[in-house]
Structure formats: C-alpha cells, structure tokens
Amino acid sequence: MRSFGADTRLPTLAVVLDIIRERGAVSRVELADATGMTPATMTHAVRKLTGLGLVHEVGTVPANRGTPRRLIGIKADACYMVGVQLDQFSAVAVVVDLAGRVVVRHDMPGSGRRPLAEVVADLAGHVRVMLKDAAVPREKVLGIGLATYGPQDREAGVVITPHPTPEWTGYPLAATLAEATGLPVALENDATAAGLGVQTLGGSGSSFAVVFMSGGIGGGVILDGHPYRGVTSNGVELGHISVDAFGEDCACGNRGCLDPIAGPRPVVERALEDPALAARLGLGADTLTDFNLIGRAAREGDAAAAALIADSAQRLAVAVVTLVNMFDVGRVVLAGHAFSESGQAYRDVLHEWLNRSVFMRHVHTVEVELAGDVSQAAALGGAAVVLRDLLESPNPVLRTGA
Amino acid sequence: MRSFGADTRLPTLAVVLDIIRERGAVSRVELADATGMTPATMTHAVRKLTGLGLVHEVGTVPANRGTPRRLIGIKADACYMVGVQLDQFSAVAVVVDLAGRVVVRHDMPGSGRRPLAEVVADLAGHVRVMLKDAAVPREKVLGIGLATYGPQDREAGVVITPHPTPEWTGYPLAATLAEATGLPVALENDATAAGLGVQTLGGSGSSFAVVFMSGGIGGGVILDGHPYRGVTSNGVELGHISVDAFGEDCACGNRGCLDPIAGPRPVVERALEDPALAARLGLGADTLTDFNLIGRAAREGDAAAAALIADSAQRLAVAVVTLVNMFDVGRVVLAGHAFSESGQAYRDVLHEWLNRSVFMRHVHTVEVELAGDVSQAAALGGAAVVLRDLLESPNPVLRTGA
C-alpha cells in the first residue's frame, strides 16, 4: 500500500475500520503498517473505535519479546446501516451489519414515473419490513444511505435532475425519506456508492474507478479509500462526457454525450428497430429489463444482439479511456444492474481497449473487473456512506451508546 | 474557504506558507480561520516554518483583551527556487524567491529535436548565468523544478514520451540536469506546474482546473491547494481524451484525440493549406510561433485566422466540459505559450460553452480566466514544486540551515 506520509490524504477512522473488517483480526502494528501511520496514531484510532463500541479485542498473538500483541476485531452487531439504490428502472435495499454482511435484501421496482411521494412511501414501507424481518433493534440502526443519480446537492439531500420527471428537480429526497422512516438519510451518487460498496467487500484504501450502468451510465472514483468528490460531489459524470464533439445536442446541454450513444436506452431502441430481433427476445418491457434480455441473448450467441452489445461496449471503452486518462487509476470496476447479463462482454472489450489505448499504459496496466454482485454494489455502498458520515464527523457518537 | 474538518485533505505546511505569502502578515488565529484547523495546530505549523527560517514575526496587532496578536510574515530571501518549463518549441526558466517574486527570467528556444544531452547542457548553462546575475547565494538555492509533458515517471525523474524524438522515452531528465547543475531536480507535469504557478500568485487552497497549451494540450487539477495526482501523477491527460469516438487513430493508442484535432499543430497545418493566409501571416517558422501569428491575426480581424481559432476553441470547449464534468471544479485557468495571442478568444468561447453545457451548471457556475502571465505559469510552478517537495517531506530541513 502507498504510504500516506508525504501525501495529503489521511487514513480516517473509516479506512482503519475497513482494514479491521477486511483482515478479521489485526494488531495495531499491522494497522500502522497498512496505513503508513505510526503505531501511536493507530492506538489513538483504535481507542476511538473501541469507545464507539465498534471494535473490541478478539485475542492476542505472542510477540518476539515483551507483551503479546492484542488483536482487534469488528463487533459485527454493534450497529446496522440501511443502503438503498434507486433509479427509474430498479431499486435495491439492504440492511448491512458492521461486518459488511447483508442481513436482508429487497429488490423492488424502480421509481418509474410515479409521484415521488408514492415512491418514498413505498421505500419506507420496505425499510420497515426489512428491519422487522431482520429483528434488528431499532436503536442500532444508524441511518439510510440513498444512492441515486446526479446532479444532486448531496449535502442538502436534494436531487437536481429533470429525469425521469420534472418533479425530481429540487425534490428533498433525503428529508422526505427521513420523515417517512424516522431515520437519518444521507444522499449519495450511485456510482460513488457502488465504489464504496466494492470497497466494503475488501480492497480497503485502494484506488479505482467505477463504471456504473443501470438506467444510464455513471462514473465514480475511489482514491486511497476515499471517494473523489470535487467541489460539489457532482464529478465523474461519465454518461455526459462527449465522445463525439460533432455529435447531436444532448438534453444535458453538452453534445455527443456517451449515455445517449452507448447506454442501455439507445441499445434497446436499436434492438426495437429490428422487429425480428425484438420478437425473438420478447422485448417490450422497460429499458433495463429489455437491455438485460439483449445481454443474455448476446451471451447465448444471438449475433444481432451481440453486435449491439459490442458496439455499446466499444463506445463505452473510448469514454473509459478518457476516465482513466483523467484520473490515472490502475483498476476499473463495473457495477450496476445493466451489467447483470453482459458484464463479462463489456469487461473483455474494456480490458482489451484500455490496455492498448490509455495514455499511461507504459507506466502501468489497467485491470478491469466486475463487482462481485453488480446489482447490489450501490445499495451496499449506500450503507457504507452512513457509517463513513458518522466516522468522519468531528466528534462521532453512536445514538445507541452501543 | 471550505473547511478541512470532515475532509481527508489536510492543509500542509505548503498551504499554510501559501496563505502567509498571500496575506503578507497574518496572525495564527487568522490562519486557523483560513484553514479550518485549530489555533494550536497553526501554532505548531508556524513553529515548524519558523524553525526552517521561512517565516518570522513581522509585528503585532492589539487584541480585544489579553496579549496582542503576533503577525507572521514570509522571509522573502530565506531561500530561492529555480523553475523551468520545457517543451519542443519553448523553454522558460525563472529564479523565484520565497515570496514568489521572479528575481530573474530567461526565455530560451525549446528542445527542438536536438540530442537531450545538448538540451540539458544548455539549460544548465542558463541556470548558472541566472543564479550569478541574480547574485543569489548558492547555498540558498533549494533546487530546480522541471516542468514538461507526460507520460513521465515523476518519482524517478524520467520522461516516458516518444515526442519529439525517441530519445525522450526513458531519458533520466532530472538526474542529468541535477548532475549538470549540482542542484536537486524535481520533475513535474507542465499543466500541473502551471496550476501550482497560478496558486503561488494567490488563491491558496483553492480548487480549479488548468488547460495548458504550448506545443500540445495538457490539463491539470488543483484541489484545496493540492495537485490531483491519481496513482502515478499521469492523470488529467486532456490532450489525449477522445472527442470523436469514431475518429482517427492517434499515435497515443486512443482514437479521435483532442490534441491532433484542436491543438496548435493541426491549426497551423490547416493554415498552411491556405497559401494566401500563410503568406499574409508570414507562416513557416515552428508550430508555436506560427500558431501565435495566427492568434494575433485572428485578434486583429483576419477572418480566415479567426475561423481557425474559433474552430479549435470550440473543440477544446467540448473537451473542457469533459474535464469539468469529471473533476467538478468551478474555475478553469488557461496557461501556456499558445494562449499568448489568442487567450482571450479561447477564454470567451470556453466560458460561453461551459456555462451552457457542463452537467452541474445548475449547481454552480464555471469561471474561465487567463493566467496572469500565460508563458511563465508553468516555470513558476516548477519553482513552487521544489518548495512543496521540501515542505511535504517527513522531516524538512533546509540545506542552508537558513
């Protein structure tokens, strides 16, 4: 792992907790090693985490000389977080314990074009049922992390997108869900959340980019374990970078944007223009369902479907080269429902194209991989955001006192 | 200024020094205010900077009650840094004092396609003369910051580009110049250096993107006063992002790259295809000289020249929207020799296009401005890198003891 010594990014409590979770049981010396900080700093961090009731001693190992080293481990049931990923075509909610295990998961319909009050009420109902089913004590639930697309005012908890309906522009999504559930709600970009979700499952403190594809295409970057935020957390807007400066005007204000050229929607539109293909695959549901039918057909050898996926993957690859040329990362992770069926096909095209096209390929290679569970990563990351927000606050306190 | 409190980016000694330089004379309480850190932390930082001999007390102001506040100021002559910007068509070297003032500046021819040993020997000769002319005590010179383009292995001080000649691939530029001058040499990306140069002149701790255009197009991002580095400092490669996914293969491995579509070279090539225009403007020197002749003619009303600049600016604008959509910054600064004549024209096109096209424009506007001295910013930033490297080392020591 890179040393943080001369760098300006510090391993926060959240990163230390990630490492403890990842390793199972770890000594302060090992933590110091993994973070590049001093053992004294790690003692301080462990004391804070112990005080919060999040970690405890789980044993000792003999040292070469002197007193044995104490091993620190996660208290898995110290608290629980709810994570939700929501867009027009899909929604997933999870309840996660402190060890990062999914205790219960609900897959739900997306928002569609329904009134937001109805969408939020539905979500709140699911959360209520999930917490009851999981038999999680209410006072141990830290809050809800709600991952959706941008632009958004993350700190205010307000979405600022006109999609899928004008009602989304300026809608106080976080406050409304908080009122409906009685839990604090943090808003997060879905691609960034997916990155945090991937990290929750291992790879603490690492650096990688995320391509998130569900109803549309989004991007996120994790650096040394921290989300890249820019000035308003609206960066890494992969779906709306131009891949064709001479292309068509996009509703976003830019031209030749990636999403309307290579995203699930144009792929499905092209498929529907081929009546034989549409009939063969049974298309005609929503964009995401249809896209995954095309992806499955491509995987099973349908040439027309495969050509559509290959074309989309090639366009996406050009944009992901831009993403890597901009952020200089050595690893790209694919997440989101739209990779459920065709993830491997996208992965292969991206891997080949990146390693022949990125600017710094003679300095380092670029790995491309699928998230362990592409449909769950962003919801898992939503849960992770709740914990990070707590740990990165100046004086973290658990409501429960644990 | 944003608070650093809950963030992972700390104001380092370099940032504190920037603020002291910018304000002239500042109390610890004001420093705490400006950085979001505690007065105790600022006392610690000021003690370190005082110990290094870089700052000293410059007066007191009466406090409401108790002892007067001591004001801290820069010791301008405590040390000096050399900054060099080098590419194929231009080179600028500056000697800068700790207050950020340019003590002496040399403008030199670029590397051309000359053997690198000759280029380095020339540079070393200039540095020797400059230090002699400036009458700077040798022991007060911290080192040289050499800003050039990528890809590069910054830590090893090695360039890894095949341009302008194959000799550049793997050439130990920093070590060779260090040997020739007897001074430590730090390698830096020219666009990143330009960002640090802009910051040296004010705006400490701020966030902005840099478009650097000289022989080619580069990019840089400064966040809360720190350069964005990615994993190997080879990010923000603006010249080699695709603005045309369907475009021509670029030598870099990508296709439809910005630089061969919109950079100085294609603009000059297009101008040379118009013999009347070429004759009218007296073209036929090197790319950068010709490009600036076209820029000047455009400014003075030559319609053919103006059309070429406008076309280039529009293509660049599309790429800068990508840059802003990726990094989410609210300010873009233009620097580099190629903006010497046409900077205002580019600035106007970019400003108009960004504020109608960036994804988060309903969250915040994007300002576009020219660096105070476009031709000097990267050299100035080279000098700033030397100081930052010193201050960000674990135990900074001045060779001089000051």
XYZ file of C-alpha atoms in Angstrom, chain A residues 2 5-10 12 150-153 160 207 221 223 226 228-246 249 251-255 261 311 314-315 318 321-330 353 356-364 388 392-394, chain B residues 2 5-10 12 150-153 160 207 221 223 226 228-246 249 251-255 261 311 314-315 318 321-330 353 356-364 388 392-394:
142
model
C 1.158 3.556 -0.716
C 3.248 10.030 4.901
C 4.010 12.767 2.444
C 0.528 12.728 0.983
C -2.376 14.925 1.914
C -4.925 12.135 2.232
C -5.126 10.679 5.667
C -9.540 8.264 8.525
C -26.930 13.279 -10.361
C -26.728 16.128 -10.453
C -27.611 16.388 -6.804
C -26.993 18.661 -3.851
C -31.447 18.284 -9.162
C -7.691 3.343 -5.811
C -13.509 7.274 -8.474
C -8.630 7.172 -4.228
C -11.813 7.905 -0.266
C -13.278 11.614 -5.262
C -15.676 14.492 -4.629
C -14.516 17.616 -6.471
C -16.122 20.769 -5.161
C -19.798 19.680 -5.034
C -19.691 15.861 -5.345
C -21.007 16.119 -8.900
C -17.878 14.934 -10.681
C -17.084 11.807 -12.682
C -20.211 12.325 -14.807
C -19.157 9.615 -17.245
C -22.515 9.392 -19.039
C -22.327 13.021 -20.070
C -18.864 13.376 -21.446
C -18.764 13.933 -25.162
C -17.483 11.052 -27.231
C -18.404 12.912 -30.413
C -17.634 16.644 -30.484
C -19.511 16.775 -33.774
C -27.072 18.013 -28.805
C -30.600 17.346 -23.153
C -27.853 17.920 -20.552
C -26.502 20.878 -22.554
C -23.459 19.084 -23.961
C -23.210 17.381 -27.362
C -24.992 6.925 -27.770
C -20.973 -1.572 -30.352
C -16.668 -0.138 -27.819
C -18.171 3.339 -27.356
C -13.475 5.100 -25.525
C -10.085 5.591 -21.615
C -10.943 9.239 -21.006
C -11.899 8.398 -17.423
C -8.563 6.646 -16.864
C -6.573 9.311 -18.735
C -8.190 11.895 -16.466
C -7.919 10.143 -13.089
C -4.882 7.883 -13.639
C -6.098 4.740 -11.896
C -4.940 1.192 -12.475
C -9.167 -1.384 -25.399
C -3.930 -0.607 -25.910
C -5.202 2.966 -25.581
C -4.684 4.602 -22.216
C -2.031 7.263 -22.202
C -0.024 5.911 -19.280
C -0.139 2.218 -20.299
C 3.665 2.106 -20.484
C 3.725 3.289 -16.863
C 1.107 0.862 -15.552
C -18.466 6.930 6.887
C -15.855 11.419 9.526
C -17.901 13.762 11.676
C -15.724 15.785 14.074
C -14.119 25.091 2.601
C -12.595 19.435 9.161
C -14.502 16.449 7.924
C -12.431 16.111 4.778
C -9.425 13.929 4.188
C -7.244 16.655 2.693
C -5.180 18.496 5.230
C 0.007 21.038 4.763
C 3.845 13.294 -19.951
C 3.712 10.476 -19.603
C 6.521 10.586 -17.089
C 7.761 8.668 -14.085
C 8.397 8.309 -20.969
C -9.773 24.350 -6.434
C -6.362 19.935 -11.479
C -7.969 20.680 -5.257
C -3.075 20.287 -3.748
C -4.580 15.996 -8.243
C -2.150 13.130 -8.775
C -4.028 9.858 -9.275
C -1.859 6.813 -8.751
C 1.201 7.783 -10.840
C 0.798 11.547 -11.484
C -0.117 10.843 -15.094
C -3.745 11.935 -14.917
C -5.639 14.840 -16.434
C -4.244 13.992 -19.885
C -6.593 16.432 -21.587
C -4.837 16.336 -24.968
C -5.461 12.625 -25.313
C -9.065 12.239 -24.432
C -11.247 11.278 -27.347
C -13.575 13.955 -28.632
C -14.550 11.723 -31.532
C -15.083 8.042 -30.755
C -15.417 7.477 -34.475
C -6.329 6.539 -34.569
C -0.246 7.726 -32.017
C -1.013 7.531 -28.270
C -3.146 4.410 -28.802
C -6.510 6.136 -28.445
C -8.717 7.449 -31.278
C -7.864 17.720 -33.769
C -12.914 26.024 -34.569
C -14.983 25.042 -29.907
C -13.342 21.584 -29.994
C -16.120 20.204 -25.642
C -16.673 20.284 -20.462
C -15.490 16.682 -20.049
C -12.702 17.882 -17.748
C -15.200 19.807 -15.606
C -17.811 17.030 -15.710
C -15.094 14.667 -14.488
C -13.480 16.778 -11.763
C -16.367 19.078 -10.748
C -14.473 22.351 -10.357
C -15.886 25.853 -10.581
C -19.821 26.815 -23.809
C -24.406 26.160 -21.171
C -23.026 22.607 -21.234
C -21.491 21.368 -18.007
C -23.582 18.817 -16.199
C -23.642 20.559 -12.822
C -24.249 24.102 -14.126
C -27.480 24.325 -12.134
C -25.429 23.541 -9.019
C -22.619 26.024 -9.711
C 6.393 21.847 -1.765
C 5.892 17.774 2.376
C 8.870 15.614 3.234
C 8.537 13.927 6.648
